[in-house]
CSV table of C-alpha atoms in Angstrom, one decimal:
chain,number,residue,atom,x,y,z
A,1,UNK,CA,112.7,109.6,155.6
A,2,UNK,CA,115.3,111.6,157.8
A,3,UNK,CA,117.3,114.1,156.0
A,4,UNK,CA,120.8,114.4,156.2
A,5,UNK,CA,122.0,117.0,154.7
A,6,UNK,CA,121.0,119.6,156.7
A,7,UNK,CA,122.5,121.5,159.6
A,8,UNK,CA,120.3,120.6,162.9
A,9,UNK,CA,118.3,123.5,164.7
A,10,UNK,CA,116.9,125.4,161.3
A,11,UNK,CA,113.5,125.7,160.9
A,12,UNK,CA,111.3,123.6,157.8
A,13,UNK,CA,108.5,126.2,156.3
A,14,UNK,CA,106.0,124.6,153.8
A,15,UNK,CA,103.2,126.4,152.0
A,16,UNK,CA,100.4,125.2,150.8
A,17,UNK,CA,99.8,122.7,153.8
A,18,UNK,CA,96.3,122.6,153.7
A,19,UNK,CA,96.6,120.7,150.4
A,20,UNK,CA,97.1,117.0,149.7
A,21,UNK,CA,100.9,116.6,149.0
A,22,UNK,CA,101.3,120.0,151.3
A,23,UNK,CA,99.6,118.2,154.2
A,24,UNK,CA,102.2,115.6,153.8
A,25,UNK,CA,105.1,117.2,153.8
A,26,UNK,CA,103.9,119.1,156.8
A,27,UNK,CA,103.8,115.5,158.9
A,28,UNK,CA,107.1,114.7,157.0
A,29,UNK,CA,109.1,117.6,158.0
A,30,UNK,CA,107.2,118.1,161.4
A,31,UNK,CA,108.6,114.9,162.4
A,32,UNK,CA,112.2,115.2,161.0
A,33,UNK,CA,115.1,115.9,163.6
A,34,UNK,CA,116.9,117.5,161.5
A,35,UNK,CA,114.9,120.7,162.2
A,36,UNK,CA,114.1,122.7,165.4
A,37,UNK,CA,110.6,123.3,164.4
A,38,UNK,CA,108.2,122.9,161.1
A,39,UNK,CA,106.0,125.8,160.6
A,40,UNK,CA,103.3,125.3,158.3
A,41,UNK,CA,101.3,127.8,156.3
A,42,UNK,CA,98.1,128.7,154.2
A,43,UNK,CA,94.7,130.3,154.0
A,44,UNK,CA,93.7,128.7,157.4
A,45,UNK,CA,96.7,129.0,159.6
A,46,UNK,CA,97.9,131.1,161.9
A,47,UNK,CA,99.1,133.2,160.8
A,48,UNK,CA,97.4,133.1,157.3
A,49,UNK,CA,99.3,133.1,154.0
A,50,UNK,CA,97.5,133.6,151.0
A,51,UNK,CA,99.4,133.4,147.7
A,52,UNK,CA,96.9,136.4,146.0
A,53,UNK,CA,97.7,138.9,148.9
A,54,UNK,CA,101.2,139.5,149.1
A,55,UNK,CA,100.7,141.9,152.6
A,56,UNK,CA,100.1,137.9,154.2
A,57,UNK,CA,103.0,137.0,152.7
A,58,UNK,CA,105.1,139.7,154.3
A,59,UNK,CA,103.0,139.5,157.3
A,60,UNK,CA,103.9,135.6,157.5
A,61,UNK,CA,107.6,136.0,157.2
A,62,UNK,CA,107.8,139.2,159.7
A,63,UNK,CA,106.5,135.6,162.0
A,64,UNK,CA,108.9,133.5,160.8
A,65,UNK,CA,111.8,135.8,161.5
A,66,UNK,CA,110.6,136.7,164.9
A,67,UNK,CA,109.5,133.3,166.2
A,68,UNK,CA,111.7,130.8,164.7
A,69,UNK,CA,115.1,130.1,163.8
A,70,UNK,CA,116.2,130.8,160.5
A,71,UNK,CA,114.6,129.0,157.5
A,72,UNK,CA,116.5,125.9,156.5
A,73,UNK,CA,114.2,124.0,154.2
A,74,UNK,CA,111.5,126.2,152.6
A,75,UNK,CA,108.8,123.5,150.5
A,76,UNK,CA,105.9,125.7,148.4
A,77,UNK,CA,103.3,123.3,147.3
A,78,UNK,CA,100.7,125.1,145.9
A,79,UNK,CA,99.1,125.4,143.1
A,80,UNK,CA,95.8,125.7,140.8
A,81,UNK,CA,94.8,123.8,137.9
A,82,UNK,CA,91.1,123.8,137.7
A,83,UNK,CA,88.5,125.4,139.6
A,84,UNK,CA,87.8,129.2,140.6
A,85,UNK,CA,87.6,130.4,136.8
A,86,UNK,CA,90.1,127.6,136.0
A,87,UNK,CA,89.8,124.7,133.7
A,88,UNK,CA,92.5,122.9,131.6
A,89,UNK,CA,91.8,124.1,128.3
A,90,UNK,CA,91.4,121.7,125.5
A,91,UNK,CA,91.4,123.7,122.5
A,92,UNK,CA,92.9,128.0,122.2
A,93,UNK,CA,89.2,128.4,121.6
A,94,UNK,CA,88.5,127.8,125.2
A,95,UNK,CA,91.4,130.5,126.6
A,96,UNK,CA,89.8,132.9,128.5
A,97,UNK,CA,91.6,136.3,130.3
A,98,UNK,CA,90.4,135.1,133.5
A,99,UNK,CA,91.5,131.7,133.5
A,100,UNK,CA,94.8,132.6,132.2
A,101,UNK,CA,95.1,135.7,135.0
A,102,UNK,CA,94.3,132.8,137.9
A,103,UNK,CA,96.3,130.4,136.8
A,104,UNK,CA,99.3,132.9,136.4
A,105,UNK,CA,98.6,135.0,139.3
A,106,UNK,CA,98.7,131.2,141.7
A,107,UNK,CA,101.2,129.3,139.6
A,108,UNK,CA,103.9,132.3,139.0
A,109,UNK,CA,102.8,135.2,140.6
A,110,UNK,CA,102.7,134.0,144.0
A,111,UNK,CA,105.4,131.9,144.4
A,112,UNK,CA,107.5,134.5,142.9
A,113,UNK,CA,106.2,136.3,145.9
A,114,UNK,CA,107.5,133.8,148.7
A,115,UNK,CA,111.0,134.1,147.0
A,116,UNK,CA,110.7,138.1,147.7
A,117,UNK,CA,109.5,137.7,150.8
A,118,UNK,CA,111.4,134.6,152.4
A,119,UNK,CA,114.6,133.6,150.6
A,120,UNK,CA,115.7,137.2,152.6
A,121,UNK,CA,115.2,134.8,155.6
A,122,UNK,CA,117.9,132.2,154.3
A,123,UNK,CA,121.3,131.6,156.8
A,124,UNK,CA,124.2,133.9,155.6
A,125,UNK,CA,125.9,130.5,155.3
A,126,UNK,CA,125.5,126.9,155.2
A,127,UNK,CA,122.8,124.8,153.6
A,128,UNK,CA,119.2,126.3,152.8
A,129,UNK,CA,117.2,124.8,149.9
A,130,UNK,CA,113.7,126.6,148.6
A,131,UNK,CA,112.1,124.2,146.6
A,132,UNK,CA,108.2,124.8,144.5
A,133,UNK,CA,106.0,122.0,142.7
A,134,UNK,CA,106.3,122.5,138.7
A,135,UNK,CA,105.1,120.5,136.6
A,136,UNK,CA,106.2,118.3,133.7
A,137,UNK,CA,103.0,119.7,131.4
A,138,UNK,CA,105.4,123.2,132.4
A,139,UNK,CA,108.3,121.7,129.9
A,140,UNK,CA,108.5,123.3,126.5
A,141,UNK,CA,110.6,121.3,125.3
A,142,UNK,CA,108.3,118.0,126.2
A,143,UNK,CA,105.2,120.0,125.3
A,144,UNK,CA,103.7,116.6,122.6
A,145,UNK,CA,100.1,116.5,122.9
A,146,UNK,CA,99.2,120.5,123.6
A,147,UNK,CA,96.6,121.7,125.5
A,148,UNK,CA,96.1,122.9,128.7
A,149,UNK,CA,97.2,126.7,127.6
A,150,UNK,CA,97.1,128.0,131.2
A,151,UNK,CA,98.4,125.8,133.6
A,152,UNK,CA,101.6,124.9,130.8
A,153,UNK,CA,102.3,128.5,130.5
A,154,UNK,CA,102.3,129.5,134.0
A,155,UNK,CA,104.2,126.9,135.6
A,156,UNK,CA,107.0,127.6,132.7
A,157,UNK,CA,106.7,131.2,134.1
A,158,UNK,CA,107.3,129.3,137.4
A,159,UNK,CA,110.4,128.0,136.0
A,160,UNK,CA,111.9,131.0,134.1
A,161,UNK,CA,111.5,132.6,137.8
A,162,UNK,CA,113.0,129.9,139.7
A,163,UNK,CA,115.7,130.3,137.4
A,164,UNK,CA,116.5,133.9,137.4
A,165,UNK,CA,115.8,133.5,141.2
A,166,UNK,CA,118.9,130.8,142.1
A,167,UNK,CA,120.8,133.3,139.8
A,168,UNK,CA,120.5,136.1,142.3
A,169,UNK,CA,120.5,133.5,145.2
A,170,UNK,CA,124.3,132.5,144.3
A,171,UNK,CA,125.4,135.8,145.0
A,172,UNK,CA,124.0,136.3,148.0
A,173,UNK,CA,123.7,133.1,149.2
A,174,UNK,CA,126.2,130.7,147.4
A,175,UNK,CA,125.5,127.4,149.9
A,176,UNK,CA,121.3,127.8,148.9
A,177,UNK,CA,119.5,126.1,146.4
A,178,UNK,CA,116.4,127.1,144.1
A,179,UNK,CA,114.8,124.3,142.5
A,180,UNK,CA,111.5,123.2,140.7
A,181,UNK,CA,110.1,119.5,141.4
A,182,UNK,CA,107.9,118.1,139.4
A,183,UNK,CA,106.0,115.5,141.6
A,184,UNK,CA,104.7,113.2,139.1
A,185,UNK,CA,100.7,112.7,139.5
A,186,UNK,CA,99.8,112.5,143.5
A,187,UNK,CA,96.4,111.6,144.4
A,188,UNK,CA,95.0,115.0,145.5
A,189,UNK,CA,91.7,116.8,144.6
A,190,UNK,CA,94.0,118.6,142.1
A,191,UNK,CA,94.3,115.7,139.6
A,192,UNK,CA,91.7,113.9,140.9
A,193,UNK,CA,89.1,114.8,137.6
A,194,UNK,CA,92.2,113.8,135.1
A,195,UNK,CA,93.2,110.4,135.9
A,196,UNK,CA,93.5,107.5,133.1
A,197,UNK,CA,93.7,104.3,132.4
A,198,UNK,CA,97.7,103.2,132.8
A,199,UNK,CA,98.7,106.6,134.7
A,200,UNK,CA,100.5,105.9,138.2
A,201,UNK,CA,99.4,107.7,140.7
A,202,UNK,CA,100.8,107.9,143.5
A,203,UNK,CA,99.3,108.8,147.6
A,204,UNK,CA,100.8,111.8,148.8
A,205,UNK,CA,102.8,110.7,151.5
A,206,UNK,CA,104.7,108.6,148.8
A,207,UNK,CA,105.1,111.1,146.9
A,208,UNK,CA,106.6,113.0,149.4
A,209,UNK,CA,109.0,110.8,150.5
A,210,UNK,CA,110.3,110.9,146.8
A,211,UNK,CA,110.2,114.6,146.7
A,212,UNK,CA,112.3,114.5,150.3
A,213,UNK,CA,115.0,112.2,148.4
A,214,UNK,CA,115.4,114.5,145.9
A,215,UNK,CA,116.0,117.2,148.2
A,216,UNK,CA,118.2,115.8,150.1
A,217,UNK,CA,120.8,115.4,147.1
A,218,UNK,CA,120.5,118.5,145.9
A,219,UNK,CA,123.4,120.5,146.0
A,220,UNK,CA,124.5,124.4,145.0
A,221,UNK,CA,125.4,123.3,141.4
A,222,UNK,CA,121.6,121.9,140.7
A,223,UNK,CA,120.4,125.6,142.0
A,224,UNK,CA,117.8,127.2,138.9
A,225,UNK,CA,117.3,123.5,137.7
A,226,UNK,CA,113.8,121.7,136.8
A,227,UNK,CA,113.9,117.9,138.9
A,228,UNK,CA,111.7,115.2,138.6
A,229,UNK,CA,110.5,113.2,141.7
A,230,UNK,CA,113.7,111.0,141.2
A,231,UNK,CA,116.1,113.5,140.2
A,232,UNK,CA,115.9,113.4,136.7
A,233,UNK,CA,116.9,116.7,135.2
A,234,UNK,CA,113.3,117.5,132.9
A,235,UNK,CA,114.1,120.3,129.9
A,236,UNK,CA,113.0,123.6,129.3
């Protein structure tokens, strides 16, 4: 789908691109005319972003400000849930330090990290949205079935920041938005190992397109909120 709301000639960022529902918002955005250029990032572009090393970060928005016009649209879609140390946990007896420092250091700490580094970038004035993937399992108020110790925690880290984030952002910014999406469950090698019977899943280019919708109707006052992937305000 074509956005609308934006002003023409800003430039799209999204992170994470080499992943599933990244990937797709990269051909998305890439071919949307409401933007000059999109400028997609991760491990294996050029230039490299990696979430764990903030100096790629920095190095990655030094490009951004130099080579493109200003960020209109900034989409972080990363994000770990399993591998590298990382596995949902079923039971408290199976937290471990390292699995909790991954998932926290790849679920918060990084995208707190692209809001340091490239909400700066953001247009004095006008529309600019920065938007990162939550996730539903993040909600402490719909926490029913437990479980999964790391991932839940960090991504309601990812919210409290995104929060306290859109707070500062009004200030500076008042015509940006902030926002957490959850996506619902996107078929990606992310949730690939916990699919079940009855659970839609959707392909990531669908998924997108819901994501984009959602995006597109955001406005100032939804800034620090927690969306799901058709607008539906999730709690805390």
């Amino acid at each position: 789908m074509a956005l609308t709301s934006f002003p023409s000639g800003g430039t799209a960022v999204v992170i994470g691109a080499g992943g599933g529902i990244g990937a797709g918002f990269a051909r998305a955005l890439d071919a949307d005319p409401a933007f000059r250029a999109c400028v997609a990032l991760g491990r294996a572009t050029q230039p490299p972003l990696d979430l764990l090393d903030e100096a790629s970060i920095e190095a990655a928005a030094r490009h951004l400000a130099a080579a493109h016009a200003p960020p209109r649209l900034v989409v972080d879609a990363t994000g770990v849930l399993h591998g590298e140390g990382v596995q949902p946990e079923k039971s408290w007896r199976q937290i471990t330090p390292e699995g909790m420092a991954r998932a926290f250091a790849v679920n918060a700490t990084g995208p707190a990290l692209l809001i340091k580094h490239l909400l700066p970038l953001f247009p004095r004035e006008g529309r600019a949205v920065f938007v990162t993937l939550s996730a539903r399992v993040g909600s402490i108020g719909d926490n029913r079935y437990g479980g999964w110790y790391a991932y839940r925690a960090s991504k309601a880290a990812l919210n409290q920041i995104v929060r306290t984030a859109a707070v500062e952002l009004a200030r500076k910014r008042p015509d940006a938005v902030c926002a957490a999406l959850h996506p619902g469950t996107v078929d990606t090698p992310l949730t690939a190992p916990f699919g079940k019977s009855g659970l839609t899943v959707r392909a990531p280019d669908d998924a997108v397109a819901r994501l984009l919708a959602v995006i597109d109707r955001l406005i100032p006052a939804d800034s620090g909120g927690f969306y799901d992937y058709a607008g539906e305000v999730i709690p805390w």
